[in-house]
Amino acid sequence: MASASISVGQGERAYAVEVGPGLLHEVGGRLRALGKHGRVALITDASVERLWLAPVRASLTAAGIDSQTLVVPPGEASKSLATADSLYTQLIQGGFTRSDTVVALGGGVVGDLAGFVAATYHRGMGLVHLPTTLLAQVDSSIGGKVAVDHALGKNLVGAFYPPRAVLTDTRTLASLPKRERWSGLAEVAKAALIADAELLQWLERDLEALGDGTADEATTARAIERSVSIKAHVVTADEKEQGLRMVLNFGHTLGHALESETGYGPLLHGEAVVMGMRVALGVSRTLGKLSVDDEARARALLARFPAPPPFPKPTREGVLAALRRDKKSHAAKVRFVVLTGLGRSDTEPLDPAALEPAVEEALEALP
Ligand SMILES: NC(=O)c1ccc[n+]([C@@H]2O[C@H](COP(=O)([O-])OP(=O)(O)OC[C@H]3O[C@@H](n4cnc5c(N)ncnc54)[C@H](O)[C@@H]3O)[C@@H](O)[C@H]2O)c1
Ligand SMILES: [Zn+2]
């Protein structure tokens, strides 16, 4: 199966996202084709190292590209200034310069962390993403946002730093735990709901196969390509997140509040977003933006996502306070993303108080 190429961004900052099975075996050749790669600092986490490092190393070696592998522990805790600092030390000791390239092999944690290091070491090295989780493939590797977390909040220290290329090997998903896969699939459903009625139809047919990992290669690649295209289109039109890019936050206002109120542990991001999307559907209908039938169809799709394992319920007050703190809110209002149809979306300034009934309903419905 050939790979698909989707272009992101404009002018000098434009790059291609290649999606296809087996691309990890082609990393060396693709880097050569990009030119000016220098040496490679291959950054990954310990789980992905064990599973997927070998083909990347072999391909770099075969292309005559010198590389050094830097491994961080798996998990969100690695997205820190402390880990970045230890990577800087290894880069300095390894003699890396700004003409060299960081290759990020892993999920969103590795992509954000390695991207942040690439953006800041010697004022910017080349960056290539090799995303290995569904979430990283359809979301975090596209759009050029890189960051580390701060003790006072997630993603608070970062930059917009586009990669030179994204090589998405869909076969890496074979080893991804089911729960991580369903979590990433929530972002695919989000993309469909905000922008692509045809992708929504495919999901209605193939959701369980995609979530459980039994879908064939073509079906998987097609869903990923379409999600990538949607995000590529939105971030190309709004590179610095001024307006349009907001629609990518569908389901995320409440999703983020639930993640922070449960202490970023019991809920995976996509699981929180599924709950957030349910609330956003109710709000869209209440505001008269979405028909009852369309709401029902979207809810039926979301009902097929597995419930997360039981976790202590956050309080109504806590969730509402977190909504008010959301960094995306403007003054007293929250810029809330609503659906205006299936595959269509818009933003609506809302007083967080207007979300109270929907939030209560969502908390009631928690497992
Ligand atoms: N930059 C952006 O625009 C953006 C967008 C969305 C999310 N994010 C960030 O992404 C991060 C979450 O990313 P994630 O969900 O990929 O988490 P992750 O990177 O922590 O990966 C999840 C787990 O899966 C493991 N893993 C990765 N690939 C695997 C594979 N192929 N097989 C088996 N195991 C594998 C990892 O070791 C890890 O334990 C968060 O920090 C979030 O803030 C960034
Ligand atoms: Zn998300």
Tab-separated table of C-alpha atoms and ligand atoms in Angstrom:
chain	number	residue	atom	x	y	z
A	1	MET	CA	0.000	0.000	0.000
A	2	ALA	CA	1.445	3.369	-0.973
A	3	SER	CA	1.625	6.165	1.550
A	4	ALA	CA	-0.434	9.354	1.327
A	5	SER	CA	1.107	12.799	1.614
A	6	ILE	CA	-0.747	15.684	3.238
A	7	SER	CA	0.750	19.147	3.268
A	8	VAL	CA	0.551	21.415	6.324
A	9	GLY	CA	1.327	25.117	6.624
A	10	GLN	CA	2.412	27.690	4.106
A	11	GLY	CA	5.632	28.981	2.592
A	12	GLU	CA	8.915	28.178	4.306
A	13	ARG	CA	7.187	26.621	7.284
A	14	ALA	CA	5.235	24.109	5.181
A	15	TYR	CA	5.856	20.393	5.695
A	16	ALA	CA	4.397	17.076	4.595
A	17	VAL	CA	2.724	14.436	6.737
A	18	GLU	CA	3.243	11.028	5.144
A	19	VAL	CA	0.828	8.324	6.260
A	20	GLY	CA	1.281	4.652	5.431
A	21	PRO	CA	2.279	1.195	6.656
A	22	GLY	CA	5.985	0.473	7.129
A	23	LEU	CA	7.300	4.048	6.956
A	24	LEU	CA	9.677	3.501	9.897
A	25	HIS	CA	11.779	1.406	7.531
A	26	GLU	CA	12.124	4.384	5.200
A	27	VAL	CA	13.183	7.067	7.677
A	28	GLY	CA	16.808	7.193	6.491
A	29	GLY	CA	15.936	7.594	2.822
A	30	ARG	CA	13.246	10.195	3.560
A	31	LEU	CA	15.688	12.229	5.671
A	32	ARG	CA	18.242	12.092	2.876
A	33	ALA	CA	15.602	13.330	0.444
A	34	LEU	CA	14.854	16.288	2.733
A	35	GLY	CA	18.571	17.249	2.678
A	36	LYS	CA	20.541	19.142	5.335
A	37	HIS	CA	19.797	16.614	8.064
A	38	GLY	CA	23.252	16.419	9.673
A	39	ARG	CA	23.479	13.922	12.514
A	40	VAL	CA	20.348	12.590	14.159
A	41	ALA	CA	19.414	12.754	17.838
A	42	LEU	CA	16.757	10.066	18.047
A	43	ILE	CA	14.564	10.780	21.076
A	44	THR	CA	12.126	8.113	22.301
A	45	ASP	CA	10.676	6.645	25.488
A	46	ALA	CA	11.690	3.315	27.019
A	47	SER	CA	8.517	1.458	25.899
A	48	VAL	CA	8.706	2.619	22.306
A	49	GLU	CA	12.452	1.994	22.260
A	50	ARG	CA	11.818	-1.672	22.958
A	51	LEU	CA	9.102	-1.970	20.303
A	52	TRP	CA	10.008	0.301	17.412
A	53	LEU	CA	13.548	1.653	17.644
A	54	ALA	CA	15.265	-1.138	15.687
A	55	PRO	CA	13.762	-0.434	12.238
A	56	VAL	CA	14.467	3.291	12.570
A	57	ARG	CA	18.104	2.727	13.564
A	58	ALA	CA	18.572	0.185	10.776
A	59	SER	CA	17.119	2.548	8.209
A	60	LEU	CA	19.316	5.470	9.350
A	61	THR	CA	22.397	3.278	9.287
A	62	ALA	CA	21.542	1.975	5.826
A	63	ALA	CA	21.246	5.575	4.617
A	64	GLY	CA	24.651	6.406	6.123
A	65	ILE	CA	23.210	8.796	8.709
A	66	ASP	CA	25.003	8.927	12.061
A	67	SER	CA	22.579	8.799	14.998
A	68	GLN	CA	22.558	8.754	18.775
A	69	THR	CA	19.530	7.504	20.729
A	70	LEU	CA	18.303	9.408	23.815
A	71	VAL	CA	15.718	7.563	25.914
A	72	VAL	CA	13.327	9.092	28.476
A	73	PRO	CA	10.969	7.244	30.849
A	74	PRO	CA	7.453	6.731	29.421
A	75	GLY	CA	4.646	8.926	30.752
A	76	GLU	CA	3.536	12.527	31.074
A	77	ALA	CA	6.057	13.188	33.900
A	78	SER	CA	8.808	13.206	31.258
A	79	LYS	CA	7.287	16.289	29.625
A	80	SER	CA	9.225	18.500	32.019
A	81	LEU	CA	11.983	21.099	32.036
A	82	ALA	CA	14.023	18.644	34.109
A	83	THR	CA	13.887	15.996	31.366
A	84	ALA	CA	14.529	18.656	28.706
A	85	ASP	CA	17.577	19.736	30.705
A	86	SER	CA	18.953	16.213	30.784
A	87	LEU	CA	18.412	15.956	27.010
A	88	TYR	CA	20.274	19.273	26.487
A	89	THR	CA	23.172	17.850	28.505
A	90	GLN	CA	23.298	14.732	26.341
A	91	LEU	CA	23.104	16.817	23.154
A	92	ILE	CA	25.974	19.046	24.306
A	93	GLN	CA	28.066	16.042	25.348
A	94	GLY	CA	27.273	14.372	22.027
A	95	GLY	CA	28.508	17.458	20.145
A	96	PHE	CA	25.183	18.197	18.431
A	97	THR	CA	24.758	21.537	16.650
A	98	ARG	CA	21.901	23.432	15.049
A	99	SER	CA	22.568	21.768	11.689
A	100	ASP	CA	21.623	18.410	13.212
A	101	THR	CA	18.138	16.907	13.440
A	102	VAL	CA	15.971	15.706	16.301
A	103	VAL	CA	13.839	12.717	15.343
A	104	ALA	CA	10.982	12.168	17.817
A	105	LEU	CA	9.853	8.517	17.930
A	106	GLY	CA	6.833	8.011	20.199
A	107	GLY	CA	3.505	9.357	21.377
A	108	GLY	CA	2.491	12.913	22.159
A	109	VAL	CA	4.732	13.069	25.220
A	110	VAL	CA	7.880	12.341	23.224
A	111	GLY	CA	6.717	14.559	20.338
A	112	ASP	CA	6.009	17.569	22.558
A	113	LEU	CA	9.175	17.115	24.640
A	114	ALA	CA	11.581	16.363	21.772
A	115	GLY	CA	9.953	19.173	19.755
A	116	PHE	CA	10.513	21.585	22.628
A	117	VAL	CA	14.162	20.542	22.873
A	118	ALA	CA	14.588	20.881	19.087
A	119	ALA	CA	13.009	24.347	19.173
A	120	THR	CA	15.292	25.624	21.919
A	121	TYR	CA	18.658	23.820	21.645
A	122	HIS	CA	21.071	26.186	19.849
A	123	ARG	CA	17.993	28.285	18.942
A	124	GLY	CA	16.486	25.535	16.861
A	125	MET	CA	17.499	22.249	15.249
A	126	GLY	CA	15.677	20.372	12.524
A	127	LEU	CA	12.734	18.289	13.751
A	128	VAL	CA	11.065	15.200	12.309
A	129	HIS	CA	8.160	13.434	14.016
A	130	LEU	CA	7.606	9.663	13.927
A	131	PRO	CA	4.313	9.428	15.876
A	132	THR	CA	3.497	5.981	17.297
A	133	THR	CA	0.179	6.477	19.155
A	134	LEU	CA	-3.120	7.119	17.398
A	135	LEU	CA	-3.420	10.395	19.323
A	136	ALA	CA	0.003	11.536	18.143
A	137	GLN	CA	-0.716	10.447	14.559
A	138	VAL	CA	-4.013	12.299	14.195
A	139	ASP	CA	-3.422	15.190	16.554
A	140	SER	CA	-0.239	16.106	18.424
A	141	SER	CA	2.280	15.638	15.570
A	142	ILE	CA	0.392	18.119	13.390
A	143	GLY	CA	0.238	21.849	13.949
A	144	GLY	CA	3.682	22.673	15.296
A	145	LYS	CA	2.836	23.086	18.962
A	146	VAL	CA	5.643	21.887	21.247
A	147	ALA	CA	5.702	22.165	25.030
A	148	VAL	CA	6.670	20.887	28.425
A	149	ASP	CA	4.495	20.983	31.541
A	150	HIS	CA	5.026	23.170	34.599
A	151	ALA	CA	4.149	22.235	38.172
A	152	LEU	CA	1.361	24.839	37.937
A	153	GLY	CA	-0.177	23.546	34.721
A	154	LYS	CA	0.109	21.441	31.580
A	155	ASN	CA	1.792	22.753	28.416
A	156	LEU	CA	2.575	26.128	29.994
A	157	VAL	CA	6.102	26.385	28.560
A	158	GLY	CA	6.306	25.938	24.814
A	159	ALA	CA	6.491	27.295	21.293
A	160	PHE	CA	5.101	27.027	17.799
A	161	TYR	CA	7.825	25.064	16.011
A	162	PRO	CA	6.880	23.228	12.817
A	163	PRO	CA	8.715	19.992	11.983
A	164	ARG	CA	10.444	19.412	8.623
A	165	ALA	CA	8.346	16.297	8.143
A	166	VAL	CA	6.014	13.872	9.873
A	167	LEU	CA	6.329	10.196	8.965
A	168	THR	CA	3.340	8.273	10.276
A	169	ASP	CA	3.818	4.509	10.188
A	170	THR	CA	0.325	3.111	10.737
A	171	ARG	CA	1.787	-0.326	11.595
A	172	THR	CA	3.140	0.997	14.906
A	173	LEU	CA	-0.462	0.965	16.160
A	174	ALA	CA	-0.332	-2.845	16.242
A	175	SER	CA	1.391	-2.736	19.630
A	176	LEU	CA	-0.689	0.076	21.114
A	177	PRO	CA	-2.820	-0.944	24.131
A	178	LYS	CA	-6.546	-0.968	23.308
A	179	ARG	CA	-7.395	1.753	25.787
A	180	GLU	CA	-4.827	4.121	24.211
A	181	ARG	CA	-6.226	3.318	20.792
A	182	TRP	CA	-9.797	4.170	21.804
A	183	SER	CA	-8.518	7.345	23.422
A	184	GLY	CA	-6.932	8.431	20.141
A	185	LEU	CA	-10.064	7.404	18.278
A	186	ALA	CA	-11.950	10.071	20.247
A	187	GLU	CA	-9.925	12.684	18.343
A	188	VAL	CA	-10.854	10.991	15.056
A	189	ALA	CA	-14.524	11.182	16.051
A	190	LYS	CA	-14.029	14.831	16.997
A	191	ALA	CA	-12.520	15.590	13.585
A	192	ALA	CA	-15.460	13.890	11.882
A	193	LEU	CA	-18.068	15.703	13.962
A	194	ILE	CA	-16.583	19.171	13.440
A	195	ALA	CA	-15.626	18.879	9.799
A	196	ASP	CA	-16.261	15.676	7.862
A	197	ALA	CA	-19.638	14.012	7.454
A	198	GLU	CA	-18.152	11.280	5.266
A	199	LEU	CA	-15.542	10.329	7.879
A	200	LEU	CA	-18.440	10.180	10.329
A	201	GLN	CA	-20.168	7.594	8.120
A	202	TRP	CA	-16.988	5.504	7.959
A	203	LEU	CA	-16.735	5.638	11.740
A	204	GLU	CA	-20.345	4.577	12.103
A	205	ARG	CA	-19.394	1.491	10.104
A	206	ASP	CA	-15.862	0.755	11.396
A	207	LEU	CA	-15.637	2.184	14.930
A	208	GLU	CA	-15.164	-1.053	16.896
A	209	ALA	CA	-12.684	-2.456	14.371
A	210	LEU	CA	-10.628	0.748	14.595
A	211	GLY	CA	-10.811	0.899	18.385
A	212	ASP	CA	-10.053	-2.784	18.965
A	213	GLY	CA	-7.329	-2.885	16.326
A	214	THR	CA	-8.938	-5.417	13.996
A	215	ALA	CA	-9.496	-3.009	11.082
A	216	ASP	CA	-7.494	-3.745	7.934
A	217	GLU	CA	-4.561	-1.542	6.942
A	218	ALA	CA	-6.457	0.405	4.318
A	219	THR	CA	-9.342	1.231	6.676
A	220	THR	CA	-6.960	2.349	9.416
A	221	ALA	CA	-4.828	4.436	7.069
A	222	ARG	CA	-7.898	6.076	5.543
A	223	ALA	CA	-9.311	7.166	8.900
A	224	ILE	CA	-5.919	8.548	9.943
A	225	GLU	CA	-5.392	10.354	6.630
A	226	ARG	CA	-8.777	12.028	6.829
A	227	SER	CA	-8.228	13.166	10.424
A	228	VAL	CA	-4.775	14.474	9.520
A	229	SER	CA	-6.262	16.355	6.541
A	230	ILE	CA	-8.835	18.037	8.756
A	231	LYS	CA	-6.280	19.198	11.308
A	232	ALA	CA	-3.857	20.163	8.501
A	233	HIS	CA	-6.521	22.288	6.864
A	234	VAL	CA	-7.477	24.051	10.087
A	235	VAL	CA	-3.932	24.765	11.303
A	236	THR	CA	-2.806	25.921	7.861
A	237	ALA	CA	-5.592	28.492	7.869
A	238	ASP	CA	-4.807	29.540	11.444
A	239	GLU	CA	-1.171	28.769	12.254
A	240	LYS	CA	-0.943	30.752	15.507
A	241	GLU	CA	-4.310	29.783	16.953
A	242	GLN	CA	-6.221	33.004	16.585
A	243	GLY	CA	-9.647	31.851	15.537
A	244	LEU	CA	-10.543	28.911	13.316
A	245	ARG	CA	-8.208	26.547	15.203
A	246	MET	CA	-10.575	26.859	18.158
A	247	VAL	CA	-12.969	24.338	16.567
A	248	LEU	CA	-10.357	21.623	17.269
A	249	ASN	CA	-11.280	22.163	20.902
A	250	PHE	CA	-14.724	20.623	20.438
A	251	GLY	CA	-15.413	18.624	23.609
A	252	HIS	CA	-12.186	19.908	25.157
A	253	THR	CA	-13.511	22.674	27.415
A	254	LEU	CA	-15.176	20.157	29.687
A	255	GLY	CA	-12.663	17.443	28.777
A	256	HIS	CA	-9.767	19.496	30.151
A	257	ALA	CA	-11.774	20.408	33.256
A	258	LEU	CA	-12.464	16.708	33.948
A	259	GLU	CA	-8.813	15.786	33.412
A	260	SER	CA	-7.576	18.480	35.773
A	261	GLU	CA	-10.258	17.823	38.420
A	262	THR	CA	-9.430	14.106	38.455
A	263	GLY	CA	-5.713	14.930	38.791
A	264	TYR	CA	-4.534	13.757	35.334
A	265	GLY	CA	-4.475	10.101	36.236
A	266	PRO	CA	-7.653	8.052	36.063
A	267	LEU	CA	-8.898	9.431	32.732
A	268	LEU	CA	-7.081	9.248	29.422
A	269	HIS	CA	-7.362	12.420	27.357
A	270	GLY	CA	-9.687	10.894	24.767
A	271	GLU	CA	-11.955	9.456	27.452
A	272	ALA	CA	-12.379	12.929	28.953
A	273	VAL	CA	-12.977	14.368	25.487
A	274	VAL	CA	-15.760	11.849	24.767
A	275	MET	CA	-17.550	13.065	27.907
A	276	GLY	CA	-16.875	16.666	26.908
A	277	MET	CA	-18.292	16.047	23.437
A	278	ARG	CA	-21.500	14.664	24.931
A	279	VAL	CA	-21.939	17.877	26.901
A	280	ALA	CA	-21.084	19.994	23.857
A	281	LEU	CA	-23.729	18.154	21.819
A	282	GLY	CA	-26.358	18.932	24.443
A	283	VAL	CA	-25.316	22.583	24.530
A	284	SER	CA	-25.363	22.783	20.707
A	285	ARG	CA	-28.916	21.478	20.667
A	286	THR	CA	-30.101	23.688	23.545
A	287	LEU	CA	-28.747	26.752	21.735
A	288	GLY	CA	-30.753	25.724	18.677
A	289	LYS	CA	-27.616	25.117	16.585
A	290	LEU	CA	-28.016	21.340	16.176
A	291	SER	CA	-31.143	19.372	15.324
A	292	VAL	CA	-32.494	16.710	17.671
A	293	ASP	CA	-31.875	14.029	15.029
A	294	ASP	CA	-28.268	15.052	14.427
A	295	GLU	CA	-27.642	15.182	18.147
A	296	ALA	CA	-29.041	11.664	18.515
A	297	ARG	CA	-26.844	10.342	15.697
A	298	ALA	CA	-23.697	11.871	17.190
A	299	ARG	CA	-24.585	10.586	20.660
A	300	ALA	CA	-25.136	7.098	19.276
A	301	LEU	CA	-21.574	7.067	17.932
A	302	LEU	CA	-20.113	8.301	21.232
A	303	ALA	CA	-22.138	5.695	23.142
A	304	ARG	CA	-20.057	3.017	21.406
A	305	PHE	CA	-16.820	4.215	23.094
A	306	PRO	CA	-15.936	1.985	26.081
A	307	ALA	CA	-16.450	3.635	29.470
A	308	PRO	CA	-13.243	4.310	31.412
A	309	PRO	CA	-12.597	2.221	34.528
A	310	PRO	CA	-14.437	3.660	37.554
A	311	PHE	CA	-12.778	6.698	39.147
A	312	PRO	CA	-13.679	9.087	41.982
A	313	LYS	CA	-16.179	11.572	40.594
A	314	PRO	CA	-15.058	15.190	40.559
A	315	THR	CA	-17.426	17.664	42.226
A	316	ARG	CA	-19.727	19.947	40.284
A	317	GLU	CA	-18.110	23.022	41.905
A	318	GLY	CA	-14.618	21.802	41.056
A	319	VAL	CA	-15.482	21.205	37.411
A	320	LEU	CA	-17.196	24.590	37.051
A	321	ALA	CA	-14.212	26.354	38.640
A	322	ALA	CA	-11.873	24.530	36.257
A	323	LEU	CA	-14.041	25.660	33.316
A	324	ARG	CA	-13.632	29.272	34.425
A	325	ARG	CA	-9.856	28.852	34.675
A	326	ASP	CA	-9.575	27.364	31.168
A	327	LYS	CA	-6.795	29.249	29.406
A	328	LYS	CA	-8.886	29.453	26.265
A	329	SER	CA	-11.588	31.546	27.927
A	330	HIS	CA	-11.955	35.207	27.111
A	331	ALA	CA	-12.867	37.509	29.989
A	332	ALA	CA	-15.922	36.125	31.770
A	333	LYS	CA	-17.011	34.023	28.806
A	334	VAL	CA	-15.836	30.652	27.538
A	335	ARG	CA	-15.333	30.318	23.756
A	336	PHE	CA	-17.395	27.189	23.434
A	337	VAL	CA	-17.292	25.021	20.314
A	338	VAL	CA	-20.726	23.939	19.095
A	339	LEU	CA	-21.830	21.759	16.209
A	340	THR	CA	-24.043	23.461	13.645
A	341	GLY	CA	-24.665	20.145	11.877
A	342	LEU	CA	-22.885	16.816	11.478
A	343	GLY	CA	-19.464	17.750	10.079
A	344	ARG	CA	-19.964	21.462	10.759
A	345	SER	CA	-18.911	23.575	13.741
A	346	ASP	CA	-18.607	27.096	15.079
A	347	THR	CA	-17.638	28.882	18.289
A	348	GLU	CA	-20.009	30.592	20.653
A	349	PRO	CA	-19.135	32.889	23.582
A	350	LEU	CA	-20.830	31.381	26.629
A	351	ASP	CA	-21.077	32.313	30.275
A	352	PRO	CA	-19.752	29.257	32.206
A	353	ALA	CA	-22.975	29.443	34.246
A	354	ALA	CA	-24.876	28.492	31.084
A	355	LEU	CA	-22.954	25.202	31.096
A	356	GLU	CA	-24.057	24.224	34.598
A	357	PRO	CA	-27.054	22.063	33.675
A	358	ALA	CA	-25.082	20.195	31.009
A	359	VAL	CA	-22.152	19.677	33.394
A	360	GLU	CA	-24.469	18.341	36.071
A	361	GLU	CA	-26.046	15.956	33.606
A	362	ALA	CA	-22.603	14.739	32.517
A	363	LEU	CA	-21.446	14.165	36.096
A	364	GLU	CA	-24.645	12.225	36.827
A	365	ALA	CA	-23.933	9.976	33.872
A	366	LEU	CA	-20.369	9.104	34.944
A	367	PRO	CA	-19.715	5.407	35.638
B	1	LIG	N1	1.201	19.322	20.505
B	1	LIG	C1	-0.108	19.189	20.380
B	1	LIG	O1	-0.742	19.856	19.567
B	1	LIG	C2	-0.817	18.178	21.244
B	1	LIG	C3	-2.133	17.810	20.941
B	1	LIG	C4	-2.744	16.823	21.721
B	1	LIG	C5	-2.042	16.230	22.774
B	1	LIG	N2	-0.762	16.633	23.043
B	1	LIG	C6	0.002	16.016	24.132
B	1	LIG	O2	0.174	14.641	23.855
B	1	LIG	C7	0.432	13.951	25.067
B	1	LIG	C8	-0.320	12.640	25.062
B	1	LIG	O3	0.134	11.864	24.005
B	1	LIG	P1	-0.168	10.294	23.929
B	1	LIG	O4	-1.575	10.053	24.218
B	1	LIG	O5	0.406	9.813	22.656
B	1	LIG	O6	0.621	9.745	25.200
B	1	LIG	P2	2.077	9.104	25.402
B	1	LIG	O7	3.085	9.726	24.532
B	1	LIG	O8	2.330	9.144	26.861
B	1	LIG	O9	1.861	7.602	24.932
B	1	LIG	C9	0.992	6.783	25.664
B	1	LIG	C10	1.666	5.481	26.105
B	1	LIG	O10	1.796	4.631	24.963
B	1	LIG	C11	3.126	4.157	24.842
B	1	LIG	N3	3.323	3.950	23.406
B	1	LIG	C12	3.563	4.873	22.464
B	1	LIG	N4	3.531	4.310	21.242
B	1	LIG	C13	3.291	2.998	21.421
B	1	LIG	C14	3.121	1.902	20.548
B	1	LIG	N5	3.170	2.053	19.222
B	1	LIG	N6	2.881	0.687	21.098
B	1	LIG	C15	2.785	0.527	22.445
B	1	LIG	N7	2.911	1.525	23.314
B	1	LIG	C16	3.156	2.753	22.801
B	1	LIG	C17	3.971	5.198	25.475
B	1	LIG	O11	5.198	4.675	25.925
B	1	LIG	C18	3.079	5.660	26.636
B	1	LIG	O12	3.248	4.787	27.719
B	1	LIG	C19	0.016	14.884	26.186
B	1	LIG	O13	1.170	15.363	26.845
B	1	LIG	C20	-0.684	16.030	25.466
B	1	LIG	O14	-0.527	17.276	26.110
B	1	LIG	C21	-0.147	17.579	22.289
B	2	ZN	ZN	-7.430	16.522	22.330
